Amino acid sequence: MKISRLFTIFLIFVMLVLPVGCNQSTPPESTPMPTSTTGAKPKKTYKDLIIGFAQLGAESEWRVANTKSIKETADNLGVELRFSDAQQSQQKQIEAIRKLIIEKVDVIGISPIVETGWEEVFQEAKDAGIPIILSDRRAAVPEDLYVTYLGSDFLEEGRNAARVLAKLVNGEAKIVELTGTIDSAPANDRFKGFREILKSYPGMRIIDSESGDFTRARGKEVMDTFLKQYGNSITAVFAHNDDMALGAIEAIKNYGLKPGIDIKIVSIDASHGAFEAMIAGELNATVECNPLLGPQFFDLALKVVNGEPVPKWVPSTEGIFYPDNAVEILPSRKY
Ligand code: AHR
């Protein structure tokens, strides 16, 4: 009896003591893992980020400056950037997004070439847990499919172009309009905003409107056709960007008229080319649209990755420029 009791006590002792004694290197399950002093997840820095950017193309001086700003900022911050250029094709932009999803980047930035047709691929990114930042252009998708939009108020740019033109022509004009890429957010909104203001100027009539696809070459071609059709009766041009205005200026000169004098011209972007044309007296005003979005874009991406709140729209601050002080301002312009 005594021996068996002693044996039982010995067994209990072995069971209680040995597991700890034999596994000195493995902490018992209740031992907390090391954490930061607050217990919060450590914040990511720019150097931890892998960011995809699906650019739409290189159609204008504006776009070239926009791409440069994205690439240079990534370099300066030490962000790993996976950049692609869709050469004006929505299909290529969609493929670029799908590739970035497979690569599991932290955030996808995109300047959508057109407004519609994004829902499916944005949903795929959302399902994969990859946030989308719209940069420069909006997409017509439900708000839960992107985290934020960083870019201009294109509607207000269109309104400002109309306000400026109305002053230049004293409320009387026969206008031809060179619109941007069909179905793109800037073309849609500038078109609308311009007409909103013209409602108050019955003497200002849009006699024709056609897409010049935001390029200088197409702007010239379309203006050539307008001049053949309407000749001297055109008194004003509204171009949705500077590149198309520069193309139109060439066409007007070839036709034998004086751009800026015989035909008043207002455009959008405020690029170097526009400043040079204003200095030459061939362009009457340019409404600014800011392409230098790199710093704000990566700031937003880092916040999103770290779970910090971001506004649904981060608008750019923009001005209007005229020939009177173009010479002084040009050297300070970065695009
Ligand atoms: O989306 C911004 C517009 O796109 C710019 O006004 C134009 O120049 C560019 O191509």
CSV table of C-alpha atoms and ligand atoms in Angstrom, one decimal:
chain,number,residue,atom,x,y,z
A,1,MET,CA,0.0,0.0,0.0
A,2,LYS,CA,2.6,2.4,1.1
A,3,ILE,CA,4.8,1.8,-1.9
A,4,SER,CA,1.9,2.3,-4.4
A,5,ARG,CA,1.0,5.6,-2.7
A,6,LEU,CA,4.6,6.8,-2.9
A,7,PHE,CA,4.7,5.7,-6.6
A,8,THR,CA,1.5,7.8,-7.3
A,9,ILE,CA,3.0,10.9,-5.7
A,10,PHE,CA,6.1,10.4,-7.7
A,11,LEU,CA,4.1,10.1,-10.9
A,12,ILE,CA,2.2,13.4,-10.2
A,13,PHE,CA,5.4,15.1,-9.5
A,14,VAL,CA,7.0,13.9,-12.7
A,15,MET,CA,3.9,15.0,-14.7
A,16,LEU,CA,3.9,18.5,-13.2
A,17,VAL,CA,7.6,19.3,-13.4
A,18,LEU,CA,9.0,17.5,-16.4
A,19,PRO,CA,7.2,19.3,-19.3
A,20,VAL,CA,8.7,22.7,-18.1
A,21,GLY,CA,12.0,21.2,-17.4
A,22,CYS,CA,12.4,19.4,-20.7
A,23,ASN,CA,11.2,22.4,-23.0
A,24,GLN,CA,13.2,25.3,-21.6
A,25,SER,CA,13.5,26.9,-25.1
A,26,THR,CA,9.7,26.9,-25.9
A,27,PRO,CA,7.7,29.4,-23.9
A,28,PRO,CA,4.4,28.1,-22.5
A,29,GLU,CA,1.4,29.0,-24.6
A,30,SER,CA,0.3,31.8,-22.4
A,31,THR,CA,3.5,33.7,-22.7
A,32,PRO,CA,2.8,36.9,-24.8
A,33,MET,CA,4.8,37.4,-28.0
A,34,PRO,CA,7.0,40.5,-28.1
A,35,THR,CA,5.1,43.6,-29.4
A,36,SER,CA,5.6,47.3,-29.6
A,37,THR,CA,5.0,49.2,-26.3
A,38,THR,CA,1.5,50.2,-27.4
A,39,GLY,CA,0.7,46.8,-28.9
A,40,ALA,CA,-0.2,48.4,-32.3
A,41,LYS,CA,1.1,47.0,-35.6
A,42,PRO,CA,4.3,48.9,-36.6
A,43,LYS,CA,3.5,51.5,-39.4
A,44,LYS,CA,4.8,50.9,-42.9
A,45,THR,CA,7.1,53.5,-44.4
A,46,TYR,CA,7.6,54.5,-48.1
A,47,LYS,CA,10.4,52.0,-48.4
A,48,ASP,CA,8.1,49.1,-47.5
A,49,LEU,CA,5.6,49.9,-50.3
A,50,ILE,CA,5.1,48.2,-53.7
A,51,ILE,CA,2.8,50.4,-55.7
A,52,GLY,CA,1.3,49.8,-59.1
A,53,PHE,CA,0.4,52.6,-61.5
A,54,ALA,CA,-1.6,52.1,-64.6
A,55,GLN,CA,-1.0,55.2,-66.7
A,56,LEU,CA,-3.3,55.8,-69.7
A,57,GLY,CA,-0.7,56.9,-72.2
A,58,ALA,CA,1.5,59.9,-73.3
A,59,GLU,CA,-0.9,61.9,-75.4
A,60,SER,CA,0.0,65.4,-74.2
A,61,GLU,CA,2.6,67.6,-72.5
A,62,TRP,CA,0.4,67.3,-69.4
A,63,ARG,CA,0.5,63.5,-69.4
A,64,VAL,CA,4.3,63.5,-69.8
A,65,ALA,CA,4.6,65.8,-66.8
A,66,ASN,CA,2.2,63.7,-64.8
A,67,THR,CA,4.2,60.5,-65.5
A,68,LYS,CA,7.5,62.2,-64.6
A,69,SER,CA,6.0,63.4,-61.3
A,70,ILE,CA,4.9,59.9,-60.4
A,71,LYS,CA,8.2,58.3,-61.3
A,72,GLU,CA,10.4,60.9,-59.8
A,73,THR,CA,8.5,61.0,-56.5
A,74,ALA,CA,8.7,57.2,-56.2
A,75,ASP,CA,12.4,57.3,-56.8
A,76,ASN,CA,12.9,60.1,-54.2
A,77,LEU,CA,10.8,58.3,-51.6
A,78,GLY,CA,12.3,54.8,-52.2
A,79,VAL,CA,8.9,53.3,-53.2
A,80,GLU,CA,9.0,50.3,-55.5
A,81,LEU,CA,6.9,51.4,-58.4
A,82,ARG,CA,5.4,49.0,-61.0
A,83,PHE,CA,4.5,51.4,-63.8
A,84,SER,CA,2.7,50.7,-67.1
A,85,ASP,CA,1.7,52.8,-70.1
A,86,ALA,CA,-1.5,51.7,-71.8
A,87,GLN,CA,-0.9,53.7,-75.0
A,88,GLN,CA,-4.5,55.1,-75.0
A,89,SER,CA,-6.1,51.6,-74.8
A,90,GLN,CA,-8.6,50.8,-72.0
A,91,GLN,CA,-8.1,47.1,-72.7
A,92,LYS,CA,-4.3,47.5,-72.0
A,93,GLN,CA,-5.1,49.4,-68.8
A,94,ILE,CA,-7.4,46.6,-67.6
A,95,GLU,CA,-4.7,44.0,-68.4
A,96,ALA,CA,-2.2,46.1,-66.4
A,97,ILE,CA,-4.5,46.1,-63.4
A,98,ARG,CA,-5.0,42.3,-63.6
A,99,LYS,CA,-1.2,41.9,-63.7
A,100,LEU,CA,-0.8,44.1,-60.6
A,101,ILE,CA,-3.4,42.0,-58.8
A,102,ILE,CA,-1.5,38.8,-59.5
A,103,GLU,CA,1.7,40.5,-58.3
A,104,LYS,CA,-0.1,41.4,-55.0
A,105,VAL,CA,1.0,45.1,-55.0
A,106,ASP,CA,0.0,47.1,-51.9
A,107,VAL,CA,-2.0,49.8,-53.8
A,108,ILE,CA,-3.0,50.3,-57.5
A,109,GLY,CA,-3.1,53.9,-58.9
A,110,ILE,CA,-4.8,54.5,-62.2
A,111,SER,CA,-5.7,57.4,-64.5
A,112,PRO,CA,-8.7,55.8,-66.2
A,113,ILE,CA,-8.7,56.7,-69.9
A,114,VAL,CA,-12.5,56.8,-70.1
A,115,GLU,CA,-15.1,57.0,-67.3
A,116,THR,CA,-17.0,53.8,-68.0
A,117,GLY,CA,-16.2,50.0,-68.1
A,118,TRP,CA,-14.2,49.7,-64.9
A,119,GLU,CA,-16.5,47.9,-62.4
A,120,GLU,CA,-15.5,44.3,-63.1
A,121,VAL,CA,-11.7,44.8,-62.8
A,122,PHE,CA,-12.0,47.2,-59.8
A,123,GLN,CA,-14.2,44.6,-58.1
A,124,GLU,CA,-11.4,42.0,-58.8
A,125,ALA,CA,-8.9,44.3,-57.1
A,126,LYS,CA,-11.2,44.8,-54.1
A,127,ASP,CA,-11.8,41.0,-53.8
A,128,ALA,CA,-8.0,40.6,-53.7
A,129,GLY,CA,-7.8,43.2,-50.9
A,130,ILE,CA,-5.9,45.8,-53.1
A,131,PRO,CA,-7.1,49.4,-52.7
A,132,ILE,CA,-7.5,51.5,-55.8
A,133,ILE,CA,-6.6,55.2,-55.9
A,134,LEU,CA,-8.0,57.2,-58.9
A,135,SER,CA,-5.4,59.7,-60.0
A,136,ASP,CA,-6.2,62.6,-62.3
A,137,ARG,CA,-9.4,61.1,-63.7
A,138,ARG,CA,-12.5,59.7,-62.1
A,139,ALA,CA,-14.2,56.4,-63.1
A,140,ALA,CA,-18.0,56.0,-63.1
A,141,VAL,CA,-18.1,53.2,-60.4
A,142,PRO,CA,-19.7,52.8,-57.0
A,143,GLU,CA,-17.7,54.6,-54.3
A,144,ASP,CA,-16.8,51.4,-52.5
A,145,LEU,CA,-14.6,50.3,-55.4
A,146,TYR,CA,-11.9,53.0,-54.9
A,147,VAL,CA,-10.5,54.6,-51.8
A,148,THR,CA,-10.0,58.1,-53.0
A,149,TYR,CA,-9.8,60.3,-56.1
A,150,LEU,CA,-6.9,62.7,-56.4
A,151,GLY,CA,-7.4,65.3,-59.2
A,152,SER,CA,-8.9,68.4,-60.6
A,153,ASP,CA,-12.4,69.8,-60.7
A,154,PHE,CA,-12.9,69.4,-64.5
A,155,LEU,CA,-16.4,70.9,-64.3
A,156,GLU,CA,-15.0,74.1,-62.8
A,157,GLU,CA,-12.2,74.1,-65.4
A,158,GLY,CA,-14.9,74.1,-68.2
A,159,ARG,CA,-16.8,76.9,-66.3
A,160,ASN,CA,-13.7,79.0,-66.0
A,161,ALA,CA,-12.8,78.6,-69.7
A,162,ALA,CA,-16.3,79.9,-70.5
A,163,ARG,CA,-16.1,82.8,-68.1
A,164,VAL,CA,-12.7,83.8,-69.5
A,165,LEU,CA,-13.9,83.5,-73.1
A,166,ALA,CA,-17.0,85.6,-72.4
A,167,LYS,CA,-14.9,88.5,-71.2
A,168,LEU,CA,-12.5,88.2,-74.2
A,169,VAL,CA,-15.4,88.4,-76.7
A,170,ASN,CA,-17.7,90.6,-74.8
A,171,GLY,CA,-20.4,88.0,-74.8
A,172,GLU,CA,-20.5,87.6,-78.6
A,173,ALA,CA,-18.9,84.7,-80.4
A,174,LYS,CA,-19.2,81.8,-82.8
A,175,ILE,CA,-17.3,79.1,-81.1
A,176,VAL,CA,-15.8,75.8,-82.3
A,177,GLU,CA,-14.9,73.4,-79.6
A,178,LEU,CA,-12.1,70.8,-79.6
A,179,THR,CA,-13.1,68.2,-77.0
A,180,GLY,CA,-10.8,65.7,-75.3
A,181,THR,CA,-10.9,61.9,-75.6
A,182,ILE,CA,-14.5,60.7,-76.0
A,183,ASP,CA,-16.0,59.4,-72.7
A,184,SER,CA,-13.1,60.6,-70.6
A,185,ALA,CA,-13.9,62.4,-67.4
A,186,PRO,CA,-12.2,65.7,-68.3
A,187,ALA,CA,-13.9,65.8,-71.8
A,188,ASN,CA,-17.3,65.1,-70.3
A,189,ASP,CA,-17.0,67.6,-67.4
A,190,ARG,CA,-15.3,70.4,-69.4
A,191,PHE,CA,-18.0,70.0,-72.0
A,192,LYS,CA,-20.7,70.4,-69.3
A,193,GLY,CA,-19.1,73.1,-67.3
A,194,PHE,CA,-18.5,75.3,-70.4
A,195,ARG,CA,-22.2,75.0,-71.5
A,196,GLU,CA,-23.4,75.8,-67.9
A,197,ILE,CA,-21.9,79.3,-68.1
A,198,LEU,CA,-22.7,79.9,-71.7
A,199,LYS,CA,-26.4,79.7,-70.8
A,200,SER,CA,-26.0,83.2,-69.4
A,201,TYR,CA,-24.5,84.5,-72.7
A,202,PRO,CA,-27.1,84.2,-75.5
A,203,GLY,CA,-24.7,85.9,-77.9
A,204,MET,CA,-22.1,83.1,-77.6
A,205,ARG,CA,-23.0,80.2,-79.8
A,206,ILE,CA,-21.1,76.9,-80.2
A,207,ILE,CA,-21.3,76.2,-83.9
A,208,ASP,CA,-19.4,72.9,-83.8
A,209,SER,CA,-17.8,70.5,-81.4
A,210,GLU,CA,-15.6,67.5,-82.2
A,211,SER,CA,-13.0,65.4,-80.4
A,212,GLY,CA,-9.3,66.1,-81.0
A,213,ASP,CA,-8.4,63.2,-78.5
A,214,PHE,CA,-6.2,65.6,-76.4
A,215,THR,CA,-3.4,65.5,-79.1
A,216,ARG,CA,-1.8,68.3,-81.0
A,217,ALA,CA,-2.0,66.3,-84.3
A,218,ARG,CA,-5.8,65.7,-84.0
A,219,GLY,CA,-6.4,69.2,-82.8
A,220,LYS,CA,-4.9,70.5,-86.0
A,221,GLU,CA,-6.8,68.1,-88.2
A,222,VAL,CA,-10.1,68.9,-86.6
A,223,MET,CA,-9.4,72.7,-86.8
A,224,ASP,CA,-8.5,72.3,-90.5
A,225,THR,CA,-11.9,70.7,-91.1
A,226,PHE,CA,-13.7,73.4,-89.1
A,227,LEU,CA,-12.0,76.2,-91.1
A,228,LYS,CA,-12.8,74.5,-94.4
A,229,GLN,CA,-16.4,74.3,-93.3
A,230,TYR,CA,-17.0,77.6,-91.5
A,231,GLY,CA,-14.1,79.8,-92.7
A,232,ASN,CA,-14.0,83.3,-91.3
A,233,SER,CA,-17.2,83.0,-89.4
A,234,ILE,CA,-15.4,81.3,-86.5
A,235,THR,CA,-14.5,83.9,-83.9
A,236,ALA,CA,-13.4,81.7,-81.0
A,237,VAL,CA,-12.0,78.3,-80.1
A,238,PHE,CA,-12.4,76.4,-76.8
A,239,ALA,CA,-9.8,73.6,-76.7
A,240,HIS,CA,-10.1,71.1,-73.9
A,241,ASN,CA,-6.3,71.1,-73.6
A,242,ASP,CA,-3.3,73.1,-74.6
A,243,ASP,CA,-2.0,70.5,-77.1
A,244,MET,CA,-5.1,70.7,-79.2
A,245,ALA,CA,-5.0,74.5,-79.0
A,246,LEU,CA,-1.5,74.4,-80.3
A,247,GLY,CA,-2.6,72.2,-83.2
A,248,ALA,CA,-5.5,74.6,-83.8
A,249,ILE,CA,-3.1,77.6,-83.8
A,250,GLU,CA,-1.1,75.9,-86.6
A,251,ALA,CA,-4.2,75.3,-88.6
A,252,ILE,CA,-5.4,78.9,-88.2
A,253,LYS,CA,-2.1,80.3,-89.4
A,254,ASN,CA,-2.0,77.9,-92.4
A,255,TYR,CA,-5.5,79.2,-93.2
A,256,GLY,CA,-4.2,82.8,-93.3
A,257,LEU,CA,-5.8,84.1,-90.1
A,258,LYS,CA,-4.2,85.4,-86.9
A,259,PRO,CA,-4.7,83.1,-83.9
A,260,GLY,CA,-5.3,85.1,-80.7
A,261,ILE,CA,-6.5,88.1,-82.7
A,262,ASP,CA,-8.9,87.1,-85.5
A,263,ILE,CA,-9.9,84.0,-83.5
A,264,LYS,CA,-9.7,84.1,-79.7
A,265,ILE,CA,-8.5,80.9,-78.1
A,266,VAL,CA,-8.9,79.6,-74.6
A,267,SER,CA,-7.6,76.2,-73.5
A,268,ILE,CA,-6.8,74.1,-70.4
A,269,ASP,CA,-3.6,72.8,-68.7
A,270,ALA,CA,-1.2,75.8,-68.5
A,271,SER,CA,1.7,73.9,-70.0
A,272,HIS,CA,5.0,75.4,-71.2
A,273,GLY,CA,3.7,75.2,-74.8
A,274,ALA,CA,0.7,77.3,-73.8
A,275,PHE,CA,2.9,80.0,-72.1
A,276,GLU,CA,5.0,80.2,-75.2
A,277,ALA,CA,1.9,80.6,-77.4
A,278,MET,CA,0.6,83.3,-75.0
A,279,ILE,CA,4.0,85.1,-75.2
A,280,ALA,CA,3.7,85.0,-79.0
A,281,GLY,CA,0.2,86.5,-78.8
A,282,GLU,CA,-1.4,83.4,-80.3
A,283,LEU,CA,-3.3,82.1,-77.3
A,284,ASN,CA,-5.5,84.3,-75.1
A,285,ALA,CA,-5.7,82.3,-71.8
A,286,THR,CA,-5.1,78.9,-70.3
A,287,VAL,CA,-6.9,77.4,-67.3
A,288,GLU,CA,-4.6,75.4,-65.1
A,289,CYS,CA,-4.9,71.7,-64.6
A,290,ASN,CA,-2.2,70.4,-62.4
A,291,PRO,CA,-0.4,67.2,-63.4
A,292,LEU,CA,2.2,67.2,-60.6
A,293,LEU,CA,0.3,64.7,-58.5
A,294,GLY,CA,3.3,62.4,-57.5
A,295,PRO,CA,3.8,63.7,-53.9
A,296,GLN,CA,0.1,63.7,-53.0
A,297,PHE,CA,-0.4,60.3,-54.6
A,298,PHE,CA,2.2,58.5,-52.6
A,299,ASP,CA,1.2,60.3,-49.4
A,300,LEU,CA,-2.3,58.9,-49.9
A,301,ALA,CA,-1.0,55.4,-50.8
A,302,LEU,CA,1.0,55.3,-47.5
A,303,LYS,CA,-2.0,56.5,-45.5
A,304,VAL,CA,-4.2,53.9,-47.1
A,305,VAL,CA,-1.7,51.0,-46.4
A,306,ASN,CA,-1.5,52.1,-42.8
A,307,GLY,CA,-5.2,52.2,-42.4
A,308,GLU,CA,-5.4,55.9,-41.9
A,309,PRO,CA,-8.5,57.7,-43.1
A,310,VAL,CA,-8.3,59.6,-46.4
A,311,PRO,CA,-10.9,61.9,-48.0
A,312,LYS,CA,-13.0,60.6,-50.9
A,313,TRP,CA,-11.7,63.4,-53.1
A,314,VAL,CA,-8.4,65.4,-52.8
A,315,PRO,CA,-8.9,68.3,-55.3
A,316,SER,CA,-6.0,70.2,-56.8
A,317,THR,CA,-5.6,74.0,-56.4
A,318,GLU,CA,-5.5,75.6,-59.8
A,319,GLY,CA,-5.3,79.1,-61.4
A,320,ILE,CA,-5.9,80.9,-64.7
A,321,PHE,CA,-3.1,82.4,-66.8
A,322,TYR,CA,-3.1,85.2,-69.4
A,323,PRO,CA,-0.6,86.7,-71.8
A,324,ASP,CA,0.1,89.9,-69.8
A,325,ASN,CA,2.5,88.2,-67.3
A,326,ALA,CA,3.3,85.0,-69.2
A,327,VAL,CA,7.0,86.0,-69.6
A,328,GLU,CA,7.5,86.5,-65.9
A,329,ILE,CA,5.7,83.3,-64.9
A,330,LEU,CA,7.0,80.9,-67.5
A,331,PRO,CA,10.4,80.3,-65.8
A,332,SER,CA,8.7,79.1,-62.6
A,333,ARG,CA,6.4,76.6,-64.4
A,334,LYS,CA,7.4,73.0,-63.9
A,335,TYR,CA,5.6,71.5,-66.9
B,1,AHR,O1,-6.9,64.2,-67.5
B,1,AHR,C1,-6.2,65.4,-67.7
B,1,AHR,C2,-6.2,65.8,-69.1
B,1,AHR,O2,-5.6,64.7,-69.8
B,1,AHR,C3,-5.4,67.0,-69.5
B,1,AHR,O3,-6.1,68.2,-69.5
B,1,AHR,C4,-4.9,66.6,-70.9
B,1,AHR,O4,-3.9,67.4,-71.4
B,1,AHR,C5,-4.5,65.2,-70.7
B,1,AHR,O5,-4.3,64.5,-71.8
